């Protein structure tokens, strides 16, 4: 029954409840009809029996009293003044009057009427006969001996009968009141039950609507707050089934749309984060600053801190970059430097307007491209062009100088052999020969710078190369106190051993000269992915800061006897080996150079 009722529509439930209440209230009409029937029966009883009995009994009681009075008067006056006529006339008139007013005598009083008639017969027959014979004493004896006792007995019977009728009338009256009270109480009970039933049914029906609606409202709030895809339970109520189905479809569609939007957003963010372009977006209305992955790499991921620093101008470093970022001007492809704690960069910065779909300006887009490698490549090209120019000049000069040098060298060798030791000292022949040899070294370096020979690449261990050149360098030191500390990983590399020897010879010679013949040189290595790194570190006084950025330029030297070509030649050799020579650090505590060479592919797998 409950399951059947729960699957009904709200309209059917309301109509059913109204029908039940109507039937329930209609049942009271049966009670009312029964009560009315009973009251009609009582009314008929009163009208047809009790009231006529009461009226006749009351009449007979009065009549007997009147007859008693007539008889008593007759006895006192010795039957004068025609009392019999008065008696008979009173009897006839009173009976006709009551009959006209109250109808015939009820059946229940016929016996009593016969007794009254017998009493009247005593007067009209017996007493009349005696009076007609003038036997008044006999008439008086009949009255006193027969009539009056019968009258008294009859009065008592009538009185008792009338009391019984009064009791019956009171009983009928009380029964009518009781029927009315019972009907009213029953009506009150039925109305109370109907009201309570209506209230309970209304509450249950309304609860069947409001409770699911409240639950649906709560679920809708969860969906509105982002819990897309939330599924509502199916309801037994027919009207709510379609609503629940529609909400579930809406929730699933919202989840699909949200996932599509999120996937599109993630995809677009991945595109932006995959670009080698730093993008900074600023929206004026919300004052929101957003950065892609490249921008966060250089600027950090705390956008609020960056925005606060831009607004307050608290950045101490890279002022040119931050000035461009905080500017409201629109510009394109401006090259500015950018420095971090470890290294420096060159950025190509631009700024454009940020517009919405209505083409209204809502902010700006600042973007920058790391062109450090391009800048270094340009510098290398410029350096190469410079070296080429220097090389052409050096080649021409070297060839022109070599011819007279050969003549001078021949005459100096002849003089060195033919002159006595005193004359050689007098004319500084050894010094001239030494300086001539120095000139020859410079010319050789100039020719090497001009046309470096193609490297003869072969698998070689760097440890073997260093072990070959260190004894030669140590032997040439003389009285100089130089110690070497080696820690080199034995990894095979493709390289030209002779040219790499030249690189290490130039770097070690520079360190020895910088330490003025006393100190320690550390040579160690490590491997990073597919690159092999060798470090040459000394504890000398370091390279002056003003020369550090130009140390690979030709003819740049801080030594009186240097040519300024050693590092230039070393860098040129590293370029031909697809390697790199860089200055890692230089301070008053020493200088460290890094040589980077690629590791062959099949040896990368082993590592």
CSV table of N, CA, C and O in Angstrom, one decimal, residues 99-169:
chain,number,residue,atom,x,y,z
A,99,UNK,N,-61.7,15.8,22.5
A,99,UNK,CA,-61.6,15.0,21.3
A,99,UNK,C,-61.3,15.9,20.1
A,99,UNK,O,-60.6,15.5,19.2
A,100,UNK,N,-62.0,17.1,20.1
A,100,UNK,CA,-61.7,18.0,19.0
A,100,UNK,C,-60.2,18.5,19.0
A,100,UNK,O,-59.6,18.7,18.0
A,101,UNK,N,-59.7,18.7,20.2
A,101,UNK,CA,-58.3,19.2,20.3
A,101,UNK,C,-57.2,18.1,20.2
A,101,UNK,O,-56.2,18.4,19.6
A,102,UNK,N,-57.5,17.0,20.7
A,102,UNK,CA,-56.4,15.9,20.8
A,102,UNK,C,-56.8,14.6,20.1
A,102,UNK,O,-56.0,13.7,20.2
A,103,UNK,N,-57.9,14.6,19.4
A,103,UNK,CA,-58.3,13.4,18.6
A,103,UNK,C,-58.8,12.3,19.5
A,103,UNK,O,-59.3,12.6,20.7
A,104,UNK,N,-58.8,11.1,19.0
A,104,UNK,CA,-59.4,10.0,19.7
A,104,UNK,C,-58.5,9.6,20.8
A,104,UNK,O,-57.3,9.9,20.9
A,105,UNK,N,-59.2,8.8,21.7
A,105,UNK,CA,-58.4,8.3,22.9
A,105,UNK,C,-57.5,7.2,22.5
A,105,UNK,O,-57.8,6.4,21.7
A,106,UNK,N,-56.2,7.3,22.9
A,106,UNK,CA,-55.2,6.3,22.6
A,106,UNK,C,-55.7,4.9,23.0
A,106,UNK,O,-56.4,4.8,24.0
A,107,UNK,N,-55.2,3.9,22.3
A,107,UNK,CA,-55.6,2.5,22.6
A,107,UNK,C,-55.2,2.1,24.0
A,107,UNK,O,-55.9,1.3,24.7
A,108,UNK,N,-54.1,2.7,24.5
A,108,UNK,CA,-53.6,2.3,25.8
A,108,UNK,C,-54.5,2.8,26.9
A,108,UNK,O,-54.4,2.4,28.1
A,109,UNK,N,-55.4,3.8,26.6
A,109,UNK,CA,-56.3,4.4,27.7
A,109,UNK,C,-57.7,3.9,27.6
A,109,UNK,O,-58.6,4.4,28.3
A,110,UNK,N,-58.0,3.0,26.7
A,110,UNK,CA,-59.4,2.5,26.5
A,110,UNK,C,-59.9,1.8,27.8
A,110,UNK,O,-61.0,2.0,28.2
A,111,UNK,N,-59.0,1.1,28.4
A,111,UNK,CA,-59.4,0.4,29.7
A,111,UNK,C,-59.8,1.4,30.8
A,111,UNK,O,-60.7,1.3,31.5
A,112,UNK,N,-58.9,2.4,30.8
A,112,UNK,CA,-59.2,3.5,31.8
A,112,UNK,C,-60.4,4.3,31.5
A,112,UNK,O,-61.2,4.7,32.3
A,113,UNK,N,-60.7,4.4,30.1
A,113,UNK,CA,-61.9,5.1,29.7
A,113,UNK,C,-63.1,4.3,30.1
A,113,UNK,O,-64.2,4.9,30.5
A,114,UNK,N,-63.0,3.0,30.0
A,114,UNK,CA,-64.1,2.2,30.4
A,114,UNK,C,-64.4,2.3,31.9
A,114,UNK,O,-65.6,2.4,32.3
A,115,UNK,N,-63.4,2.4,32.7
A,115,UNK,CA,-63.6,2.6,34.1
A,115,UNK,C,-64.3,3.9,34.4
A,115,UNK,O,-65.1,4.0,35.3
A,116,UNK,N,-63.9,5.0,33.7
A,116,UNK,CA,-64.5,6.3,33.8
A,116,UNK,C,-66.0,6.2,33.4
A,116,UNK,O,-66.9,6.8,34.0
A,117,UNK,N,-66.2,5.5,32.3
A,117,UNK,CA,-67.6,5.3,31.8
A,117,UNK,C,-68.4,4.6,32.9
A,117,UNK,O,-69.6,4.9,33.1
A,118,UNK,N,-67.8,3.5,33.5
A,118,UNK,CA,-68.5,2.8,34.5
A,118,UNK,C,-68.8,3.7,35.7
A,118,UNK,O,-69.9,3.7,36.3
A,119,UNK,N,-67.9,4.6,36.0
A,119,UNK,CA,-68.1,5.5,37.1
A,119,UNK,C,-69.2,6.5,36.8
A,119,UNK,O,-70.1,6.8,37.6
A,120,UNK,N,-69.2,7.0,35.5
A,120,UNK,CA,-70.3,7.9,35.1
A,120,UNK,C,-71.6,7.1,35.0
A,120,UNK,O,-72.7,7.7,35.3
A,121,UNK,N,-71.5,5.8,34.6
A,121,UNK,CA,-72.8,5.0,34.6
A,121,UNK,C,-73.4,4.9,36.0
A,121,UNK,O,-74.6,4.9,36.1
A,122,UNK,N,-72.5,4.9,37.0
A,122,UNK,CA,-73.1,4.8,38.4
A,122,UNK,C,-73.9,6.0,38.7
A,122,UNK,O,-75.0,5.9,39.3
A,123,UNK,N,-73.5,7.2,38.2
A,123,UNK,CA,-74.3,8.4,38.5
A,123,UNK,C,-75.5,8.5,37.6
A,123,UNK,O,-76.7,8.7,38.0
A,124,UNK,N,-75.2,8.3,36.3
A,124,UNK,CA,-76.3,8.5,35.3
A,124,UNK,C,-77.4,7.4,35.3
A,124,UNK,O,-78.5,7.6,34.8
A,125,UNK,N,-77.1,6.3,35.9
A,125,UNK,CA,-78.0,5.2,35.9
A,125,UNK,C,-78.5,4.9,37.3
A,125,UNK,O,-79.7,5.1,37.6
A,126,UNK,N,-77.6,4.5,38.2
A,126,UNK,CA,-78.0,4.1,39.5
A,126,UNK,C,-78.5,5.3,40.3
A,126,UNK,O,-79.6,5.3,40.9
A,127,UNK,N,-77.7,6.4,40.4
A,127,UNK,CA,-78.1,7.5,41.2
A,127,UNK,C,-79.3,8.2,40.6
A,127,UNK,O,-80.2,8.7,41.3
A,128,UNK,N,-79.3,8.3,39.3
A,128,UNK,CA,-80.5,9.0,38.7
A,128,UNK,C,-81.8,8.2,39.0
A,128,UNK,O,-82.8,8.8,39.3
A,129,UNK,N,-81.7,6.9,38.9
A,129,UNK,CA,-82.9,6.1,39.2
A,129,UNK,C,-83.4,6.3,40.6
A,129,UNK,O,-84.6,6.5,40.9
A,130,UNK,N,-82.5,6.4,41.6
A,130,UNK,CA,-82.8,6.6,43.0
A,130,UNK,C,-83.4,8.0,43.2
A,130,UNK,O,-84.3,8.2,44.0
A,131,UNK,N,-82.8,9.0,42.5
A,131,UNK,CA,-83.3,10.3,42.6
A,131,UNK,C,-84.7,10.5,42.0
A,131,UNK,O,-85.5,11.2,42.5
A,132,UNK,N,-84.8,9.8,40.9
A,132,UNK,CA,-86.2,9.8,40.3
A,132,UNK,C,-87.2,9.3,41.2
A,132,UNK,O,-88.4,9.7,41.2
A,133,UNK,N,-86.9,8.3,42.0
A,133,UNK,CA,-87.8,7.8,43.1
A,133,UNK,C,-87.7,8.5,44.4
A,133,UNK,O,-88.3,8.1,45.4
A,134,UNK,N,-87.0,9.6,44.3
A,134,UNK,CA,-86.8,10.5,45.5
A,134,UNK,C,-86.2,9.7,46.7
A,134,UNK,O,-86.5,10.1,47.9
A,135,UNK,N,-85.4,8.8,46.4
A,135,UNK,CA,-84.8,8.1,47.5
A,135,UNK,C,-83.3,8.7,47.6
A,135,UNK,O,-82.4,8.1,47.1
A,136,UNK,N,-83.4,9.8,48.2
A,136,UNK,CA,-82.1,10.5,48.3
A,136,UNK,C,-81.1,9.9,49.2
A,136,UNK,O,-79.9,9.9,48.9
A,137,UNK,N,-81.5,9.3,50.2
A,137,UNK,CA,-80.6,8.7,51.1
A,137,UNK,C,-79.9,7.5,50.5
A,137,UNK,O,-78.7,7.3,50.6
A,138,UNK,N,-80.7,6.7,49.7
A,138,UNK,CA,-80.1,5.6,49.0
A,138,UNK,C,-79.1,6.1,47.9
A,138,UNK,O,-78.0,5.5,47.7
A,139,UNK,N,-79.5,7.2,47.3
A,139,UNK,CA,-78.6,7.8,46.3
A,139,UNK,C,-77.3,8.2,46.9
A,139,UNK,O,-76.2,8.1,46.4
A,140,UNK,N,-77.5,8.8,48.2
A,140,UNK,CA,-76.3,9.3,48.9
A,140,UNK,C,-75.4,8.1,49.3
A,140,UNK,O,-74.2,8.2,49.2
A,141,UNK,N,-76.1,7.0,49.7
A,141,UNK,CA,-75.3,5.8,50.1
A,141,UNK,C,-74.6,5.2,48.9
A,141,UNK,O,-73.4,4.8,49.0
A,142,UNK,N,-75.2,5.2,47.7
A,142,UNK,CA,-74.5,4.7,46.5
A,142,UNK,C,-73.3,5.6,46.2
A,142,UNK,O,-72.2,5.1,45.8
A,143,UNK,N,-73.5,6.9,46.3
A,143,UNK,CA,-72.4,7.8,45.9
A,143,UNK,C,-71.2,7.6,46.9
A,143,UNK,O,-70.1,7.4,46.5
A,144,UNK,N,-71.6,7.6,48.2
A,144,UNK,CA,-70.6,7.5,49.2
A,144,UNK,C,-70.0,6.1,49.3
A,144,UNK,O,-68.8,5.9,49.5
A,145,UNK,N,-70.8,5.0,49.0
A,145,UNK,CA,-70.3,3.7,49.2
A,145,UNK,C,-69.7,3.2,47.9
A,145,UNK,O,-68.7,2.4,48.0
A,146,UNK,N,-70.1,3.6,46.7
A,146,UNK,CA,-69.6,3.0,45.5
A,146,UNK,C,-68.8,4.1,44.6
A,146,UNK,O,-67.7,3.8,44.2
A,147,UNK,N,-69.5,5.2,44.5
A,147,UNK,CA,-68.9,6.2,43.5
A,147,UNK,C,-67.6,6.8,44.0
A,147,UNK,O,-66.6,6.8,43.3
A,148,UNK,N,-67.7,7.3,45.2
A,148,UNK,CA,-66.5,8.0,45.7
A,148,UNK,C,-65.3,7.1,45.8
A,148,UNK,O,-64.2,7.5,45.4
A,149,UNK,N,-65.4,5.9,46.4
A,149,UNK,CA,-64.2,5.0,46.4
A,149,UNK,C,-63.7,4.7,45.0
A,149,UNK,O,-62.5,4.7,44.8
A,150,UNK,N,-64.6,4.5,44.1
A,150,UNK,CA,-64.2,4.2,42.7
A,150,UNK,C,-63.5,5.5,42.1
A,150,UNK,O,-62.5,5.4,41.4
A,151,UNK,N,-64.1,6.6,42.5
A,151,UNK,CA,-63.5,7.9,42.0
A,151,UNK,C,-62.0,8.1,42.5
A,151,UNK,O,-61.1,8.4,41.8
A,152,UNK,N,-61.9,7.8,43.8
A,152,UNK,CA,-60.6,8.0,44.4
A,152,UNK,C,-59.6,7.0,43.8
A,152,UNK,O,-58.4,7.3,43.5
A,153,UNK,N,-60.1,5.7,43.6
A,153,UNK,CA,-59.2,4.7,43.0
A,153,UNK,C,-58.8,5.1,41.6
A,153,UNK,O,-57.7,5.0,41.2
A,154,UNK,N,-59.9,5.6,40.9
A,154,UNK,CA,-59.6,6.0,39.5
A,154,UNK,C,-58.7,7.2,39.5
A,154,UNK,O,-57.8,7.3,38.6
A,155,UNK,N,-58.8,8.2,40.4
A,155,UNK,CA,-57.9,9.3,40.4
A,155,UNK,C,-56.4,8.9,40.7
A,155,UNK,O,-55.5,9.4,40.1
A,156,UNK,N,-56.3,7.9,41.6
A,156,UNK,CA,-55.0,7.4,41.9
A,156,UNK,C,-54.4,6.7,40.7
A,156,UNK,O,-53.2,6.9,40.4
A,157,UNK,N,-55.2,5.9,40.0
A,157,UNK,CA,-54.7,5.2,38.8
A,157,UNK,C,-54.3,6.2,37.7
A,157,UNK,O,-53.2,6.1,37.1
A,158,UNK,N,-55.2,7.2,37.6
A,158,UNK,CA,-54.9,8.3,36.5
A,158,UNK,C,-53.6,9.0,36.9
A,158,UNK,O,-52.7,9.3,36.1
A,159,UNK,N,-53.5,9.3,38.2
A,159,UNK,CA,-52.3,10.1,38.7
A,159,UNK,C,-51.0,9.2,38.4
A,159,UNK,O,-50.0,9.7,37.9
A,160,UNK,N,-51.1,8.0,38.8
A,160,UNK,CA,-50.0,7.1,38.6
A,160,UNK,C,-49.7,6.9,37.1
A,160,UNK,O,-48.5,7.0,36.7
A,161,UNK,N,-50.7,6.8,36.3
A,161,UNK,CA,-50.5,6.6,34.9
A,161,UNK,C,-49.9,7.9,34.3
A,161,UNK,O,-49.0,7.9,33.4
A,162,UNK,N,-50.4,9.1,34.8
A,162,UNK,CA,-49.8,10.3,34.3
A,162,UNK,C,-48.4,10.5,34.7
A,162,UNK,O,-47.6,11.0,33.9
A,163,UNK,N,-48.0,10.0,35.9
A,163,UNK,CA,-46.6,10.1,36.3
A,163,UNK,C,-45.8,9.2,35.4
A,163,UNK,O,-44.6,9.6,35.0
A,164,UNK,N,-46.3,8.0,35.0
A,164,UNK,CA,-45.6,7.1,34.1
A,164,UNK,C,-45.4,7.8,32.8
A,164,UNK,O,-44.3,7.7,32.1
A,165,UNK,N,-46.5,8.5,32.3
A,165,UNK,CA,-46.4,9.2,31.0
A,165,UNK,C,-45.4,10.3,31.1
A,165,UNK,O,-44.6,10.5,30.1
A,166,UNK,N,-45.3,11.0,32.2
A,166,UNK,CA,-44.4,12.1,32.4
A,166,UNK,C,-42.9,11.5,32.4
A,166,UNK,O,-42.0,12.1,31.8
A,167,UNK,N,-42.8,10.4,33.1
A,167,UNK,CA,-41.5,9.8,33.0
A,167,UNK,C,-41.1,9.4,31.6
A,167,UNK,O,-39.9,9.6,31.2
A,168,UNK,N,-42.1,8.8,30.9
A,168,UNK,CA,-41.8,8.5,29.5
A,168,UNK,C,-41.4,9.7,28.7
A,168,UNK,O,-40.5,9.6,27.8
A,169,UNK,N,-42.2,10.8,28.9
A,169,UNK,CA,-41.9,12.0,28.1
A,169,UNK,C,-40.5,12.5,28.5
A,169,UNK,O,-39.7,12.9,27.6
